[in-house]
Amino acid sequence: MGGVSDAGREPGSARDAGRDPGLQPERTRLAWRRTTLAWTVAAVLGGKTALHGGPSAAGVVGGAVCFLLWLGFLLVAHHRIRTLATTARPPVLAPRHATAAALCTVALAVCATALVV
Protein backbone atom coordinates (compact mmCIF):
# COMPACT_ATOMS: atom_id res chain seq x y z
CA MET A 1 0.00 0.00 0.00
CA GLY A 2 2.64 2.50 -0.96
CA GLY A 3 5.00 1.42 1.82
CA VAL A 4 8.61 0.41 1.60
CA SER A 5 9.25 -3.10 0.31
CA ASP A 6 10.52 -5.66 2.82
CA ALA A 7 12.29 -7.70 0.13
CA GLY A 8 15.86 -6.71 1.04
CA ARG A 9 15.37 -6.34 4.77
CA GLU A 10 17.17 -8.59 7.24
CA PRO A 11 14.96 -10.55 9.69
CA GLY A 12 16.64 -9.06 12.77
CA SER A 13 16.54 -5.42 11.64
CA ALA A 14 15.32 -2.49 13.73
CA ARG A 15 11.95 -2.54 11.98
CA ASP A 16 11.33 -6.08 13.32
CA ALA A 17 12.19 -5.04 16.89
CA GLY A 18 8.69 -3.70 17.64
CA ARG A 19 6.79 -6.52 15.96
CA ASP A 20 5.47 -9.43 17.97
CA PRO A 21 6.18 -12.50 15.80
CA GLY A 22 3.57 -14.51 17.69
CA LEU A 23 0.55 -12.61 16.44
CA GLN A 24 0.59 -13.65 12.79
CA PRO A 25 0.93 -17.40 13.47
CA GLU A 26 -1.88 -17.10 16.03
CA ARG A 27 -4.18 -15.39 13.52
CA THR A 28 -3.30 -17.98 10.90
CA ARG A 29 -3.95 -20.82 13.36
CA LEU A 30 -7.35 -19.35 14.21
CA ALA A 31 -8.15 -18.96 10.50
CA TRP A 32 -7.37 -22.65 9.94
CA ARG A 33 -9.69 -23.51 12.85
CA ARG A 34 -12.51 -21.39 11.42
CA THR A 35 -12.03 -22.96 8.00
CA THR A 36 -12.13 -26.44 9.54
CA LEU A 37 -15.38 -25.54 11.32
CA ALA A 38 -16.88 -24.28 8.05
CA TRP A 39 -15.78 -27.50 6.33
CA THR A 40 -17.44 -29.53 9.09
CA VAL A 41 -20.73 -27.68 8.60
CA ALA A 42 -20.50 -28.13 4.81
CA ALA A 43 -19.81 -31.87 5.17
CA VAL A 44 -22.70 -32.35 7.60
CA LEU A 45 -25.06 -30.44 5.31
CA GLY A 46 -23.78 -32.46 2.35
CA GLY A 47 -24.49 -35.69 4.21
CA LYS A 48 -27.93 -34.45 5.21
CA THR A 49 -28.71 -33.49 1.62
CA ALA A 50 -27.46 -36.84 0.35
CA LEU A 51 -29.76 -38.73 2.69
CA HIS A 52 -32.79 -36.44 2.35
CA GLY A 53 -35.84 -38.41 1.29
CA GLY A 54 -34.33 -41.74 2.31
CA PRO A 55 -31.01 -43.36 1.61
CA SER A 56 -30.18 -44.21 -1.99
CA ALA A 57 -27.01 -45.67 -3.48
CA ALA A 58 -26.06 -42.34 -5.07
CA GLY A 59 -26.84 -40.46 -1.84
CA VAL A 60 -24.72 -42.81 0.27
CA VAL A 61 -21.81 -42.55 -2.19
CA GLY A 62 -22.14 -38.74 -2.26
CA GLY A 63 -22.20 -38.59 1.54
CA ALA A 64 -19.18 -40.89 1.77
CA VAL A 65 -17.23 -38.76 -0.72
CA CYS A 66 -18.08 -35.60 1.28
CA PHE A 67 -16.92 -37.34 4.45
CA LEU A 68 -13.63 -38.47 2.88
CA LEU A 69 -12.94 -34.99 1.51
CA TRP A 70 -13.68 -33.50 4.93
CA LEU A 71 -11.34 -36.02 6.55
CA GLY A 72 -8.55 -35.20 4.07
CA PHE A 73 -8.90 -31.47 4.66
CA LEU A 74 -9.06 -32.04 8.41
CA LEU A 75 -5.73 -33.89 8.30
CA VAL A 76 -4.04 -31.07 6.36
CA ALA A 77 -5.53 -28.40 8.64
CA HIS A 78 -4.63 -30.26 11.83
CA HIS A 79 -1.04 -30.64 10.64
CA ARG A 80 -0.82 -26.91 9.92
CA ILE A 81 -2.47 -25.92 13.22
CA ARG A 82 -0.06 -28.15 15.13
CA THR A 83 2.92 -26.68 13.26
CA LEU A 84 1.78 -23.12 13.98
CA ALA A 85 1.24 -23.88 17.67
CA THR A 86 4.53 -25.67 18.35
CA THR A 87 7.17 -23.57 16.60
CA ALA A 88 8.23 -20.00 17.31
CA ARG A 89 8.73 -19.18 13.63
CA PRO A 90 6.61 -21.62 11.60
CA PRO A 91 7.77 -22.67 8.15
CA VAL A 92 5.87 -21.80 5.00
CA LEU A 93 3.02 -24.15 4.14
CA ALA A 94 4.44 -26.98 2.03
CA PRO A 95 3.28 -26.91 -1.61
CA ARG A 96 1.90 -30.45 -1.37
CA HIS A 97 -0.22 -29.48 1.67
CA ALA A 98 -1.47 -26.32 -0.07
CA THR A 99 -2.29 -28.37 -3.17
CA ALA A 100 -4.10 -30.99 -1.09
CA ALA A 101 -6.19 -28.33 0.66
CA ALA A 102 -7.06 -26.64 -2.65
CA LEU A 103 -7.96 -29.94 -4.33
CA CYS A 104 -10.14 -30.99 -1.39
CA THR A 105 -11.94 -27.63 -1.57
CA VAL A 106 -12.59 -27.89 -5.30
CA ALA A 107 -13.66 -31.53 -5.00
CA LEU A 108 -16.09 -30.70 -2.18
CA ALA A 109 -17.59 -27.93 -4.32
CA VAL A 110 -18.05 -30.38 -7.21
CA CYS A 111 -19.52 -32.97 -4.83
CA ALA A 112 -21.91 -30.40 -3.35
CA THR A 113 -23.01 -29.34 -6.82
CA ALA A 114 -23.66 -32.95 -7.78
CA LEU A 115 -25.72 -33.49 -4.61
CA VAL A 116 -27.85 -30.42 -5.20
CA VAL A 117 -28.48 -31.18 -8.89
XYZ file of N, CA and C in Angstrom:
351
model
N 0.814 -1.178 0.000
C 0.000 0.000 0.000
C 0.861 1.247 0.000
N 1.803 1.321 -0.842
C 2.636 2.495 -0.958
C 3.778 2.528 0.033
N 3.936 1.466 0.829
C 4.998 1.419 1.818
C 6.297 0.949 1.213
N 7.302 0.866 2.036
C 8.615 0.409 1.603
C 8.590 -1.110 1.525
N 9.192 -1.653 0.494
C 9.249 -3.097 0.311
C 10.140 -3.740 1.370
N 9.748 -4.912 1.828
C 10.517 -5.658 2.821
C 11.445 -6.672 2.171
N 11.560 -6.659 0.837
C 12.293 -7.705 0.127
C 13.758 -7.790 0.539
N 14.445 -6.662 0.737
C 15.864 -6.714 1.045
C 16.184 -6.566 2.509
N 15.179 -6.585 3.348
C 15.366 -6.345 4.770
C 15.809 -7.611 5.489
N 16.697 -7.466 6.424
C 17.173 -8.589 7.237
C 16.137 -8.900 8.318
N 15.959 -10.184 8.697
C 14.961 -10.552 9.691
C 15.185 -9.911 11.059
N 16.379 -9.605 11.444
C 16.641 -9.056 12.771
C 16.817 -7.552 12.769
N 16.326 -6.854 11.756
C 16.541 -5.417 11.639
C 15.733 -4.645 12.670
N 15.987 -3.343 12.748
C 15.319 -2.492 13.731
C 13.814 -2.450 13.505
N 13.377 -2.577 12.257
C 11.946 -2.536 11.980
C 11.225 -3.741 12.596
N 11.909 -4.885 12.701
C 11.327 -6.080 13.315
C 11.299 -5.993 14.836
N 12.055 -5.080 15.432
C 12.188 -5.037 16.885
C 10.856 -4.799 17.584
N 9.955 -3.985 17.003
C 8.689 -3.696 17.642
C 7.574 -4.654 17.276
N 7.813 -5.587 16.431
C 6.787 -6.519 15.963
C 6.789 -7.779 16.812
N 5.604 -8.183 17.219
C 5.471 -9.427 17.967
C 5.291 -10.566 16.969
N 6.285 -11.447 16.810
C 6.182 -12.498 15.797
C 5.122 -13.539 16.126
N 4.558 -13.506 17.321
C 3.569 -14.513 17.691
C 2.164 -14.197 17.220
N 1.904 -12.974 16.815
C 0.547 -12.613 16.436
C 0.121 -13.213 15.097
N 0.974 -13.137 14.097
C 0.592 -13.650 12.786
C 0.354 -15.172 12.806
N 1.238 -15.967 13.403
C 0.932 -17.405 13.468
C -0.358 -17.692 14.235
N -0.641 -16.900 15.267
C -1.877 -17.103 16.034
C -3.098 -16.809 15.168
N -3.059 -15.713 14.414
C -4.181 -15.387 13.518
C -4.344 -16.463 12.445
N -3.233 -16.944 11.921
C -3.297 -17.984 10.898
C -3.857 -19.276 11.482
N -3.434 -19.609 12.694
C -3.951 -20.819 13.358
C -5.458 -20.707 13.572
N -5.918 -19.542 14.008
C -7.354 -19.346 14.208
C -8.116 -19.393 12.879
N -7.511 -18.885 11.818
C -8.148 -18.957 10.499
C -8.299 -20.407 10.044
N -7.260 -21.223 10.285
C -7.367 -22.649 9.943
C -8.470 -23.306 10.759
N -8.615 -22.935 12.026
C -9.694 -23.514 12.853
C -11.071 -23.112 12.336
N -11.230 -21.835 11.963
C -12.513 -21.388 11.416
C -12.824 -22.104 10.109
N -11.823 -22.279 9.272
C -12.032 -22.962 8.001
C -12.416 -24.422 8.238
N -11.787 -25.051 9.206
C -12.127 -26.437 9.542
C -13.567 -26.529 10.035
N -13.998 -25.557 10.844
C -15.381 -25.539 11.320
C -16.343 -25.372 10.142
N -16.027 -24.472 9.220
C -16.881 -24.278 8.047
C -16.951 -25.548 7.203
N -15.811 -26.236 7.063
C -15.781 -27.504 6.332
C -16.659 -28.540 7.023
N -16.632 -28.574 8.344
C -17.442 -29.532 9.087
C -18.923 -29.284 8.831
N -19.330 -28.022 8.871
C -20.728 -27.675 8.600
C -21.097 -28.075 7.168
N -20.212 -27.785 6.209
C -20.495 -28.131 4.812
C -20.615 -29.643 4.630
N -19.755 -30.411 5.297
C -19.806 -31.874 5.172
C -21.079 -32.433 5.802
N -21.473 -31.892 6.949
C -22.704 -32.353 7.601
C -23.917 -32.022 6.730
N -23.953 -30.806 6.191
C -25.064 -30.443 5.313
C -25.060 -31.275 4.033
N -23.864 -31.593 3.529
C -23.777 -32.459 2.348
C -24.317 -33.852 2.645
N -23.969 -34.390 3.816
C -24.488 -35.694 4.211
C -25.991 -35.672 4.409
N -26.486 -34.586 5.006
C -27.928 -34.447 5.214
C -28.662 -34.367 3.877
N -28.105 -33.605 2.947
C -28.710 -33.486 1.622
C -28.683 -34.821 0.887
N -27.586 -35.552 1.034
C -27.459 -36.842 0.354
C -28.486 -37.846 0.854
N -28.832 -37.758 2.119
C -29.757 -38.734 2.693
C -31.190 -38.219 2.793
N -31.445 -37.015 2.313
C -32.787 -36.436 2.349
C -33.737 -37.276 1.485
N -34.870 -37.616 2.034
C -35.844 -38.409 1.292
C -35.532 -39.897 1.312
N -34.684 -40.332 2.214
C -34.334 -41.737 2.310
C -33.006 -42.034 1.642
N -32.324 -43.037 2.174
C -31.010 -43.356 1.609
C -31.133 -44.020 0.234
N -30.282 -43.582 -0.667
C -30.175 -44.213 -1.986
C -28.696 -44.506 -2.219
N -28.411 -45.317 -3.208
C -27.011 -45.672 -3.484
C -26.212 -44.423 -3.836
N -26.766 -43.572 -4.688
C -26.057 -42.337 -5.074
C -25.894 -41.407 -3.878
N -26.909 -41.318 -3.024
C -26.837 -40.463 -1.839
C -25.787 -40.934 -0.845
N -25.710 -42.250 -0.651
C -24.721 -42.813 0.268
C -23.310 -42.590 -0.277
N -23.120 -42.781 -1.572
C -21.806 -42.554 -2.186
C -21.439 -41.076 -2.084
N -22.393 -40.183 -2.368
C -22.141 -38.741 -2.256
C -21.786 -38.336 -0.834
N -22.513 -38.882 0.129
C -22.200 -38.593 1.538
C -20.834 -39.126 1.937
N -20.490 -40.312 1.454
C -19.182 -40.893 1.768
C -18.054 -40.076 1.144
N -18.258 -39.588 -0.077
C -17.235 -38.757 -0.723
C -17.061 -37.461 0.053
N -18.165 -36.827 0.468
C -18.083 -35.604 1.281
C -17.319 -35.869 2.577
N -17.599 -36.993 3.204
C -16.917 -37.339 4.448
C -15.417 -37.534 4.224
N -15.052 -38.232 3.166
C -13.629 -38.468 2.882
C -12.898 -37.172 2.544
N -13.547 -36.285 1.801
C -12.943 -34.989 1.506
C -12.768 -34.171 2.790
N -13.766 -34.202 3.648
C -13.677 -33.504 4.934
C -12.534 -34.079 5.758
N -12.412 -35.386 5.779
C -11.345 -36.020 6.547
C -9.965 -35.632 5.994
N -9.821 -35.605 4.677
C -8.553 -35.197 4.071
C -8.197 -33.763 4.413
N -9.167 -32.860 4.313
C -8.901 -31.467 4.659
C -8.600 -31.330 6.147
N -9.294 -32.088 6.970
C -9.060 -32.043 8.412
C -7.629 -32.458 8.746
N -7.108 -33.457 8.063
C -5.726 -33.888 8.301
C -4.726 -32.793 7.927
N -4.935 -32.150 6.780
C -4.044 -31.068 6.364
C -4.132 -29.897 7.353
N -5.340 -29.521 7.722
C -5.531 -28.395 8.639
C -4.950 -28.699 10.016
N -5.157 -29.906 10.516
C -4.625 -30.256 11.835
C -3.099 -30.215 11.831
N -2.496 -30.690 10.751
C -1.036 -30.641 10.641
C -0.555 -29.196 10.684
N -1.231 -28.313 9.954
C -0.819 -26.909 9.924
C -1.061 -26.227 11.272
N -2.178 -26.505 11.904
C -2.474 -25.916 13.218
C -1.426 -26.352 14.229
N -1.074 -27.633 14.217
C -0.059 -28.151 15.132
C 1.297 -27.493 14.872
N 1.653 -27.324 13.612
C 2.922 -26.679 13.262
C 2.942 -25.235 13.742
N 1.849 -24.519 13.553
C 1.779 -23.119 13.978
C 1.837 -22.984 15.490
N 1.295 -23.960 16.209
C 1.244 -23.875 17.666
C 2.543 -24.302 18.339
N 3.364 -25.100 17.674
C 4.534 -25.665 18.349
C 5.858 -25.007 18.005
N 5.900 -24.187 16.964
C 7.169 -23.575 16.597
C 7.085 -22.060 16.736
N 8.194 -21.449 17.131
C 8.226 -20.005 17.309
C 8.111 -19.285 15.964
N 8.796 -19.768 14.971
C 8.733 -19.177 13.625
C 8.359 -20.301 12.655
N 7.056 -20.491 12.412
C 6.611 -21.623 11.605
C 7.085 -21.522 10.161
N 7.362 -22.668 9.553
C 7.774 -22.668 8.147
C 6.589 -22.359 7.238
N 6.894 -22.050 6.006
C 5.870 -21.797 4.999
C 5.114 -23.102 4.750
N 3.827 -22.982 4.447
C 3.020 -24.153 4.143
C 3.622 -24.883 2.937
N 3.844 -26.168 3.102
C 4.442 -26.976 2.031
C 3.532 -26.982 0.801
N 4.111 -26.921 -0.390
C 3.279 -26.912 -1.609
C 2.340 -28.108 -1.713
N 2.787 -29.282 -1.269
C 1.901 -30.450 -1.365
C 0.711 -30.326 -0.424
N 0.900 -29.687 0.754
C -0.222 -29.476 1.665
C -1.177 -28.421 1.112
N -0.622 -27.356 0.535
C -1.466 -26.323 -0.072
C -2.262 -26.897 -1.236
N -1.609 -27.734 -2.041
C -2.285 -28.368 -3.168
C -3.381 -29.306 -2.678
N -3.096 -30.073 -1.639
C -4.099 -30.993 -1.092
C -5.312 -30.226 -0.571
N -5.080 -29.133 0.141
C -6.189 -28.328 0.662
C -7.016 -27.740 -0.476
N -6.345 -27.229 -1.506
C -7.058 -26.645 -2.646
C -7.849 -27.708 -3.407
N -7.256 -28.870 -3.621
C -7.960 -29.941 -4.333
C -9.155 -30.455 -3.540
N -9.007 -30.574 -2.232
C -10.140 -30.988 -1.392
C -11.273 -29.970 -1.475
N -10.926 -28.685 -1.491
C -11.939 -27.634 -1.569
C -12.689 -27.686 -2.891
N -11.953 -27.820 -3.986
C -12.592 -27.890 -5.304
C -13.434 -29.159 -5.417
N -12.916 -30.273 -4.924
C -13.662 -31.527 -5.001
C -14.932 -31.477 -4.153
N -14.876 -30.830 -2.991
C -16.087 -30.699 -2.177
C -17.114 -29.821 -2.884
N -16.662 -28.768 -3.564
C -17.590 -27.926 -4.319
C -18.263 -28.714 -5.442
N -17.482 -29.544 -6.138
C -18.046 -30.381 -7.207
C -19.026 -31.393 -6.617
N -18.655 -31.994 -5.490
C -19.525 -32.966 -4.829
C -20.831 -32.305 -4.379
N -20.716 -31.116 -3.808
C -21.913 -30.400 -3.353
C -22.821 -30.053 -4.529
N -22.225 -29.648 -5.640
C -23.010 -29.338 -6.820
C -23.738 -30.582 -7.331
N -23.052 -31.701 -7.333
C -23.664 -32.955 -7.777
C -24.810 -33.370 -6.842
N -24.653 -33.119 -5.544
C -25.720 -33.490 -4.613
C -26.957 -32.601 -4.774
N -26.733 -31.337 -5.065
C -27.855 -30.418 -5.202
C -28.601 -30.652 -6.524
N -27.851 -30.955 -7.557
C -28.479 -31.178 -8.888
C -28.960 -32.583 -8.949
